[in-house]
Amino acid sequence: DAIMSQNGHSLLVQNLNRLEDTLEEDQRGINLTIEILKNLIEIKPTLGPKMCEETEILSWLLKRVRSKTFDENKLSSSELLNMLANSDSSIQNMIGNSAKFEGVDLLLQACAIYRRKEPFSAEEEECIENIFGTLSAVLMVSENQTKFRRGEGFELMIRFLREKKYTALCAIKVIDYAITNNAKNCEHMVESGGLKAIFPVFMGRAAARKLKKSKKLSKGEVINFEEHCISIMATLALYLEDRRGHDCLSRFISKFLEDGMEKIDRVVELYVEYSKRMQRFESSKGETKREEAEDERESNEIEMGIYAVQRLAAIMTVVAGCSSAANSKLEAKFVQLNMSVNA
């Protein structure tokens, strides 16, 4: 509070603008300044919007993360930018709707650096995740989703998936946020060739298979990646429609009818897997304390896959409702498994 009341945050950002990133001594000063700003926000997150409104910190950070050279200061800058973007919706708005810079376009430029470039270290992987994480947070604002579409963001993310490099892991999350509650973006993704890139990943092939082989993903990372794929499929199922000159829903449904309807087998497989996880969670509820906080319970339900089950059920409902062949396939599968769709 004392630092902010004395306009210390403005002086710190002015210090960043004064320092030269090419000089070794100044590099240390930049790193120290960023660490101080990060500590201020960690201690008092509400300082973030004030800092972004009253200084040029966002502009400076967006410029720094677009550097093609990776170093410690680029990592620190990406951390601070990601921290700010995920801390407050007003900052997400500022990044996307500033009169001084085009934040969504600048983030896409920062992502594009890694289209064909693999990270050389765990630190650079973290930097990439921070940049893509910032973009994902910014896409929680509907106006920014529109800017992402108009800035050919979908085309870039689809290229990442086709390149099958580390960025594919991050691109899935960005696509998920970019189409959430946005029918126009869903349609645009399909018309940009997104189905050919997304379905192999959903099936555990292409980028998904390569990532699992080349990078030892933790169980949590695998589940997170998988759940973003499920979320994308559910959003497409719920928001796509056929209209004059556009047959996006039909194209989506036809994918489930290809190759012996193996994609329906995949949906059912995932539904069974996540349902069993939920059953284990339900059976353990009696062992938890009654005074368990509501937000903790919700967190546990998310962790145990309740939303994944609901989304998989939505996918099956839409596909079955659009195709009698798919409906028959699903009925046969659930009879065979002695199960029903309850979500």
Tab-separated table of C-alpha atoms in Angstrom:
chain	number	residue	atom	x	y	z
A	1	ASP	CA	0.000	0.000	0.000
A	2	ALA	CA	2.832	2.389	0.858
A	3	ILE	CA	4.535	1.739	-2.502
A	4	MET	CA	1.299	2.308	-4.428
A	5	SER	CA	0.334	5.403	-2.432
A	6	GLN	CA	3.713	6.958	-3.275
A	7	ASN	CA	3.248	6.114	-6.968
A	8	GLY	CA	5.959	3.473	-6.674
A	9	HIS	CA	4.368	1.214	-9.291
A	10	SER	CA	4.637	3.980	-11.909
A	11	LEU	CA	8.283	4.583	-11.057
A	12	LEU	CA	9.043	0.866	-11.366
A	13	VAL	CA	7.453	0.695	-14.831
A	14	GLN	CA	9.250	3.889	-15.882
A	15	ASN	CA	12.433	2.166	-14.782
A	16	LEU	CA	11.680	-0.713	-17.178
A	17	ASN	CA	11.293	1.719	-20.073
A	18	ARG	CA	14.604	3.369	-19.176
A	19	LEU	CA	16.683	0.180	-19.018
A	20	GLU	CA	18.311	-1.344	-22.121
A	21	ASP	CA	17.720	-5.076	-22.518
A	22	THR	CA	20.942	-5.409	-24.520
A	23	LEU	CA	23.175	-4.364	-21.603
A	24	GLU	CA	24.054	-7.035	-19.029
A	25	GLU	CA	23.775	-4.702	-16.060
A	26	ASP	CA	20.405	-3.385	-17.237
A	27	GLN	CA	19.178	-6.952	-17.771
A	28	ARG	CA	19.659	-7.609	-14.060
A	29	GLY	CA	17.770	-4.408	-13.292
A	30	ILE	CA	14.878	-5.460	-15.532
A	31	ASN	CA	14.703	-8.861	-13.869
A	32	LEU	CA	14.705	-7.353	-10.384
A	33	THR	CA	12.016	-4.813	-11.325
A	34	ILE	CA	9.744	-7.508	-12.763
A	35	GLU	CA	10.200	-9.641	-9.642
A	36	ILE	CA	9.184	-6.697	-7.446
A	37	LEU	CA	6.047	-6.127	-9.547
A	38	LYS	CA	5.179	-9.842	-9.362
A	39	ASN	CA	5.585	-9.824	-5.590
A	40	LEU	CA	3.353	-6.760	-5.260
A	41	ILE	CA	0.560	-8.459	-7.206
A	42	GLU	CA	0.958	-11.762	-5.338
A	43	ILE	CA	0.617	-9.954	-2.021
A	44	LYS	CA	-2.299	-7.789	-3.186
A	45	PRO	CA	-3.955	-8.985	-6.445
A	46	THR	CA	-6.298	-5.971	-6.504
A	47	LEU	CA	-3.284	-3.810	-7.373
A	48	GLY	CA	-3.173	-5.363	-10.850
A	49	PRO	CA	-5.947	-3.314	-12.522
A	50	LYS	CA	-4.649	-0.057	-10.980
A	51	MET	CA	-1.136	-0.788	-12.208
A	52	CYS	CA	-2.375	-1.597	-15.732
A	53	GLU	CA	-4.557	1.516	-15.895
A	54	GLU	CA	-1.960	3.962	-14.618
A	55	THR	CA	1.198	2.671	-16.320
A	56	GLU	CA	2.365	1.251	-19.629
A	57	ILE	CA	3.187	-2.148	-18.110
A	58	LEU	CA	0.938	-4.107	-20.493
A	59	SER	CA	2.459	-2.450	-23.560
A	60	TRP	CA	5.975	-3.144	-22.282
A	61	LEU	CA	5.244	-6.795	-21.473
A	62	LEU	CA	3.517	-7.450	-24.811
A	63	LYS	CA	6.570	-6.065	-26.586
A	64	ARG	CA	8.969	-8.123	-24.475
A	65	VAL	CA	7.235	-11.491	-25.013
A	66	ARG	CA	7.416	-10.953	-28.786
A	67	SER	CA	11.196	-11.150	-28.682
A	68	LYS	CA	12.464	-14.044	-30.817
A	69	THR	CA	15.343	-14.573	-28.399
A	70	PHE	CA	14.579	-16.487	-25.224
A	71	ASP	CA	16.197	-15.432	-21.964
A	72	GLU	CA	15.383	-15.162	-18.281
A	73	ASN	CA	13.738	-11.764	-18.697
A	74	LYS	CA	11.391	-13.029	-21.407
A	75	LEU	CA	10.338	-15.812	-19.022
A	76	SER	CA	9.788	-13.337	-16.166
A	77	SER	CA	7.836	-11.014	-18.468
A	78	SER	CA	5.597	-13.854	-19.624
A	79	GLU	CA	4.972	-14.837	-16.003
A	80	LEU	CA	3.931	-11.326	-15.023
A	81	LEU	CA	1.740	-10.905	-18.119
A	82	ASN	CA	0.021	-14.237	-17.486
A	83	MET	CA	-0.455	-13.383	-13.824
A	84	LEU	CA	-2.098	-10.059	-14.697
A	85	ALA	CA	-4.350	-11.491	-17.435
A	86	ASN	CA	-5.651	-14.232	-15.164
A	87	SER	CA	-6.173	-12.008	-12.145
A	88	ASP	CA	-8.996	-9.729	-13.285
A	89	SER	CA	-11.502	-9.463	-16.148
A	90	SER	CA	-10.845	-5.725	-16.429
A	91	ILE	CA	-7.236	-6.493	-17.399
A	92	GLN	CA	-8.461	-8.963	-20.017
A	93	ASN	CA	-10.542	-6.117	-21.434
A	94	MET	CA	-7.613	-3.712	-21.327
A	95	ILE	CA	-5.370	-6.099	-23.265
A	96	GLY	CA	-7.970	-6.624	-25.962
A	97	ASN	CA	-9.462	-3.148	-26.187
A	98	SER	CA	-6.633	-0.701	-25.576
A	99	ALA	CA	-6.523	2.418	-27.732
A	100	LYS	CA	-2.709	2.195	-27.741
A	101	PHE	CA	-2.147	-1.374	-28.955
A	102	GLU	CA	-3.911	-4.401	-30.466
A	103	GLY	CA	-3.401	-6.863	-27.629
A	104	VAL	CA	-4.953	-9.939	-29.251
A	105	ASP	CA	-2.932	-9.459	-32.425
A	106	LEU	CA	0.270	-8.914	-30.442
A	107	LEU	CA	-0.306	-12.122	-28.489
A	108	LEU	CA	-0.874	-14.015	-31.736
A	109	GLN	CA	2.452	-12.628	-32.978
A	110	ALA	CA	4.128	-13.848	-29.781
A	111	CYS	CA	2.611	-17.308	-30.267
A	112	ALA	CA	3.555	-17.431	-33.965
A	113	ILE	CA	7.265	-17.320	-33.085
A	114	TYR	CA	6.925	-20.930	-31.940
A	115	ARG	CA	5.041	-22.310	-34.919
A	116	ARG	CA	8.039	-24.293	-36.152
A	117	LYS	CA	10.372	-23.794	-33.233
A	118	GLU	CA	10.571	-26.290	-30.410
A	119	PRO	CA	11.517	-25.039	-26.918
A	120	PHE	CA	15.094	-25.855	-25.888
A	121	SER	CA	14.482	-26.059	-22.153
A	122	ALA	CA	11.835	-26.495	-19.472
A	123	GLU	CA	12.057	-22.752	-18.847
A	124	GLU	CA	11.225	-21.964	-22.466
A	125	GLU	CA	8.305	-24.437	-22.317
A	126	GLU	CA	7.034	-22.502	-19.300
A	127	CYS	CA	7.375	-19.245	-21.226
A	128	ILE	CA	5.311	-20.648	-24.110
A	129	GLU	CA	2.637	-21.859	-21.696
A	130	ASN	CA	2.490	-18.390	-20.122
A	131	ILE	CA	2.033	-16.655	-23.491
A	132	PHE	CA	-0.690	-19.068	-24.611
A	133	GLY	CA	-2.216	-18.912	-21.116
A	134	THR	CA	-2.440	-15.129	-21.400
A	135	LEU	CA	-4.187	-15.438	-24.760
A	136	SER	CA	-6.618	-17.997	-23.327
A	137	ALA	CA	-7.478	-15.661	-20.449
A	138	VAL	CA	-8.002	-12.717	-22.802
A	139	LEU	CA	-10.421	-14.864	-24.854
A	140	MET	CA	-12.789	-15.044	-21.892
A	141	VAL	CA	-14.046	-11.667	-23.185
A	142	SER	CA	-16.423	-12.068	-26.139
A	143	GLU	CA	-15.115	-8.996	-27.975
A	144	ASN	CA	-11.637	-10.497	-27.865
A	145	GLN	CA	-12.974	-13.746	-29.338
A	146	THR	CA	-14.169	-11.723	-32.325
A	147	LYS	CA	-10.753	-10.082	-32.701
A	148	PHE	CA	-9.128	-13.499	-32.486
A	149	ARG	CA	-11.323	-14.751	-35.339
A	150	ARG	CA	-10.708	-11.694	-37.511
A	151	GLY	CA	-6.981	-11.845	-36.785
A	152	GLU	CA	-6.799	-15.401	-38.199
A	153	GLY	CA	-6.208	-16.864	-34.769
A	154	PHE	CA	-7.960	-20.108	-35.667
A	155	GLU	CA	-5.808	-20.562	-38.736
A	156	LEU	CA	-2.675	-20.156	-36.605
A	157	MET	CA	-3.828	-22.614	-33.919
A	158	ILE	CA	-4.765	-25.168	-36.584
A	159	ARG	CA	-1.251	-24.838	-38.020
A	160	PHE	CA	0.164	-25.547	-34.564
A	161	LEU	CA	-1.872	-28.754	-34.400
A	162	ARG	CA	-0.722	-29.830	-37.844
A	163	GLU	CA	2.925	-29.075	-37.056
A	164	LYS	CA	2.590	-31.479	-34.066
A	165	LYS	CA	5.125	-29.563	-31.984
A	166	TYR	CA	5.015	-28.541	-28.324
A	167	THR	CA	2.732	-25.606	-29.081
A	168	ALA	CA	-0.044	-28.033	-30.077
A	169	LEU	CA	-0.478	-28.781	-26.372
A	170	CYS	CA	-1.173	-25.082	-25.746
A	171	ALA	CA	-3.194	-24.475	-28.937
A	172	ILE	CA	-5.926	-26.878	-27.801
A	173	LYS	CA	-6.597	-24.754	-24.720
A	174	VAL	CA	-6.695	-21.546	-26.790
A	175	ILE	CA	-9.199	-23.054	-29.260
A	176	ASP	CA	-11.366	-24.196	-26.352
A	177	TYR	CA	-11.547	-20.651	-24.952
A	178	ALA	CA	-11.937	-19.084	-28.403
A	179	ILE	CA	-15.159	-20.970	-29.225
A	180	THR	CA	-16.799	-20.970	-25.776
A	181	ASN	CA	-20.359	-19.603	-26.075
A	182	ASN	CA	-19.571	-18.271	-29.556
A	183	ALA	CA	-21.483	-19.763	-32.508
A	184	LYS	CA	-19.708	-17.595	-35.097
A	185	ASN	CA	-16.316	-18.762	-33.922
A	186	CYS	CA	-17.461	-22.396	-33.966
A	187	GLU	CA	-18.587	-22.003	-37.563
A	188	HIS	CA	-15.383	-20.204	-38.541
A	189	MET	CA	-13.227	-22.929	-37.007
A	190	VAL	CA	-14.994	-25.584	-39.068
A	191	GLU	CA	-14.752	-23.537	-42.263
A	192	SER	CA	-11.040	-22.988	-41.603
A	193	GLY	CA	-10.414	-26.727	-41.734
A	194	GLY	CA	-10.470	-27.193	-37.983
A	195	LEU	CA	-12.269	-30.551	-37.977
A	196	LYS	CA	-9.410	-32.261	-39.813
A	197	ALA	CA	-6.994	-30.993	-37.176
A	198	ILE	CA	-9.138	-31.476	-34.066
A	199	PHE	CA	-10.601	-34.956	-34.590
A	200	PRO	CA	-7.249	-36.806	-34.819
A	201	VAL	CA	-6.219	-35.134	-31.554
A	202	PHE	CA	-9.540	-36.113	-29.967
A	203	MET	CA	-8.859	-39.686	-31.064
A	204	GLY	CA	-5.474	-39.602	-29.331
A	205	ARG	CA	-3.560	-39.491	-32.588
A	206	ALA	CA	-1.539	-36.903	-34.537
A	207	ALA	CA	-0.269	-34.153	-32.193
A	208	ALA	CA	-1.618	-35.961	-29.112
A	209	ARG	CA	0.328	-39.136	-29.857
A	210	LYS	CA	3.523	-37.297	-30.768
A	211	LEU	CA	3.407	-35.174	-27.623
A	212	LYS	CA	2.965	-38.209	-25.397
A	213	LYS	CA	5.964	-39.890	-27.021
A	214	SER	CA	8.311	-36.913	-27.229
A	215	LYS	CA	7.421	-35.257	-23.922
A	216	LYS	CA	6.738	-37.123	-20.721
A	217	LEU	CA	3.406	-35.581	-19.801
A	218	SER	CA	2.217	-35.957	-16.235
A	219	LYS	CA	-1.123	-37.634	-15.595
A	220	GLY	CA	-2.598	-34.229	-14.838
A	221	GLU	CA	-1.326	-32.770	-18.123
A	222	VAL	CA	-2.775	-35.682	-20.100
A	223	ILE	CA	-6.177	-35.296	-18.405
A	224	ASN	CA	-6.139	-31.510	-18.902
A	225	PHE	CA	-5.317	-31.915	-22.601
A	226	GLU	CA	-8.027	-34.555	-22.982
A	227	GLU	CA	-10.663	-32.465	-21.216
A	228	HIS	CA	-9.988	-29.462	-23.457
A	229	CYS	CA	-10.533	-31.750	-26.472
A	230	ILE	CA	-13.817	-32.978	-24.973
A	231	SER	CA	-14.889	-29.404	-24.246
A	232	ILE	CA	-14.176	-28.351	-27.851
A	233	MET	CA	-16.255	-31.243	-29.215
A	234	ALA	CA	-19.161	-30.458	-26.889
A	235	THR	CA	-19.135	-26.758	-27.800
A	236	LEU	CA	-19.151	-27.588	-31.505
A	237	ALA	CA	-22.011	-30.057	-31.003
A	238	LEU	CA	-24.099	-27.502	-29.124
A	239	TYR	CA	-23.392	-24.377	-31.201
A	240	LEU	CA	-22.977	-25.544	-34.808
A	241	GLU	CA	-25.963	-25.403	-37.121
A	242	ASP	CA	-26.743	-25.786	-40.795
A	243	ARG	CA	-27.936	-22.694	-42.595
A	244	ARG	CA	-28.007	-21.444	-46.148
A	245	GLY	CA	-24.518	-21.686	-47.609
A	246	HIS	CA	-23.100	-23.287	-44.467
A	247	ASP	CA	-23.311	-26.985	-43.578
A	248	CYS	CA	-21.030	-26.977	-40.534
A	249	LEU	CA	-23.223	-29.170	-38.325
A	250	SER	CA	-23.616	-31.788	-41.073
A	251	ARG	CA	-19.856	-31.828	-41.601
A	252	PHE	CA	-19.335	-32.276	-37.858
A	253	ILE	CA	-21.853	-35.143	-37.620
A	254	SER	CA	-20.431	-36.869	-40.718
A	255	LYS	CA	-17.084	-37.194	-38.963
A	256	PHE	CA	-18.695	-39.520	-36.424
A	257	LEU	CA	-20.023	-41.744	-39.210
A	258	GLU	CA	-16.645	-42.285	-40.887
A	259	ASP	CA	-14.314	-45.273	-40.479
A	260	GLY	CA	-16.800	-47.644	-38.905
A	261	MET	CA	-17.992	-44.938	-36.483
A	262	GLU	CA	-14.776	-45.237	-34.488
A	263	LYS	CA	-15.249	-41.714	-33.135
A	264	ILE	CA	-18.474	-42.830	-31.484
A	265	ASP	CA	-16.505	-45.669	-29.904
A	266	ARG	CA	-14.059	-43.057	-28.613
A	267	VAL	CA	-16.808	-40.893	-27.094
A	268	VAL	CA	-18.314	-43.910	-25.338
A	269	GLU	CA	-14.881	-45.036	-24.138
A	270	LEU	CA	-14.251	-41.615	-22.584
A	271	TYR	CA	-17.761	-41.490	-21.116
A	272	VAL	CA	-17.232	-44.846	-19.402
A	273	GLU	CA	-13.799	-43.795	-18.128
A	274	TYR	CA	-14.984	-40.490	-16.649
A	275	SER	CA	-18.188	-42.047	-15.287
A	276	LYS	CA	-16.149	-44.580	-13.335
A	277	ARG	CA	-14.037	-41.765	-11.965
A	278	MET	CA	-17.200	-39.971	-10.850
A	279	GLN	CA	-18.531	-43.162	-9.251
A	280	ARG	CA	-15.357	-43.485	-7.217
A	281	PHE	CA	-15.770	-39.860	-6.147
A	282	GLU	CA	-19.423	-40.402	-5.159
A	283	SER	CA	-18.576	-43.509	-3.144
A	284	SER	CA	-15.942	-41.582	-1.200
A	285	LYS	CA	-18.237	-38.657	-0.318
A	286	GLY	CA	-19.273	-40.266	2.936
A	287	GLU	CA	-15.687	-40.245	4.073
A	288	THR	CA	-15.354	-36.480	3.664
A	289	LYS	CA	-16.121	-34.049	6.434
A	290	ARG	CA	-19.631	-32.628	6.490
A	291	GLU	CA	-18.334	-29.140	6.905
A	292	GLU	CA	-16.418	-29.352	3.639
A	293	ALA	CA	-16.596	-25.970	1.922
A	294	GLU	CA	-18.852	-25.703	-1.123
A	295	ASP	CA	-16.053	-24.362	-3.331
A	296	GLU	CA	-13.821	-27.255	-2.273
A	297	ARG	CA	-16.543	-29.735	-3.205
A	298	GLU	CA	-16.997	-28.062	-6.576
A	299	SER	CA	-13.250	-28.217	-7.137
A	300	ASN	CA	-13.274	-31.932	-6.335
A	301	GLU	CA	-16.157	-32.556	-8.724
A	302	ILE	CA	-14.296	-30.770	-11.523
A	303	GLU	CA	-11.173	-32.775	-10.735
A	304	MET	CA	-13.093	-36.021	-10.796
A	305	GLY	CA	-14.535	-35.243	-14.235
A	306	ILE	CA	-18.181	-34.278	-13.714
A	307	TYR	CA	-18.014	-31.624	-16.441
A	308	ALA	CA	-16.334	-34.046	-18.828
A	309	VAL	CA	-19.152	-36.551	-18.271
A	310	GLN	CA	-21.777	-33.884	-18.925
A	311	ARG	CA	-20.039	-32.707	-22.092
A	312	LEU	CA	-19.598	-36.228	-23.432
A	313	ALA	CA	-23.299	-36.846	-22.800
A	314	ALA	CA	-24.114	-33.679	-24.743
A	315	ILE	CA	-21.981	-34.831	-27.683
A	316	MET	CA	-23.743	-38.194	-27.804
A	317	THR	CA	-27.182	-36.605	-27.518
A	318	VAL	CA	-26.579	-34.250	-30.446
A	319	VAL	CA	-24.950	-36.883	-32.660
A	320	ALA	CA	-27.695	-39.426	-31.962
A	321	GLY	CA	-30.374	-36.809	-32.629
A	322	CYS	CA	-28.866	-35.951	-36.016
A	323	SER	CA	-28.178	-39.481	-37.277
A	324	SER	CA	-30.273	-42.629	-36.902
A	325	ALA	CA	-27.180	-44.718	-37.696
A	326	ALA	CA	-25.258	-43.045	-34.896
A	327	ASN	CA	-28.220	-43.479	-32.557
A	328	SER	CA	-28.345	-47.229	-33.301
A	329	LYS	CA	-24.596	-47.511	-32.756
A	330	LEU	CA	-24.814	-45.745	-29.394
A	331	GLU	CA	-27.767	-47.841	-28.256
A	332	ALA	CA	-25.901	-51.042	-29.136
A	333	LYS	CA	-22.773	-49.856	-27.309
A	334	PHE	CA	-24.637	-49.051	-24.108
A	335	VAL	CA	-26.594	-52.309	-24.202
A	336	GLN	CA	-23.290	-54.111	-24.562
A	337	LEU	CA	-21.860	-52.192	-21.606
A	338	ASN	CA	-25.083	-52.453	-19.570
A	339	MET	CA	-25.022	-48.690	-19.077
A	340	SER	CA	-27.154	-45.639	-19.825
A	341	VAL	CA	-26.442	-41.937	-20.335
A	342	ASN	CA	-27.362	-40.288	-17.049
A	343	ALA	CA	-25.480	-37.022	-17.187
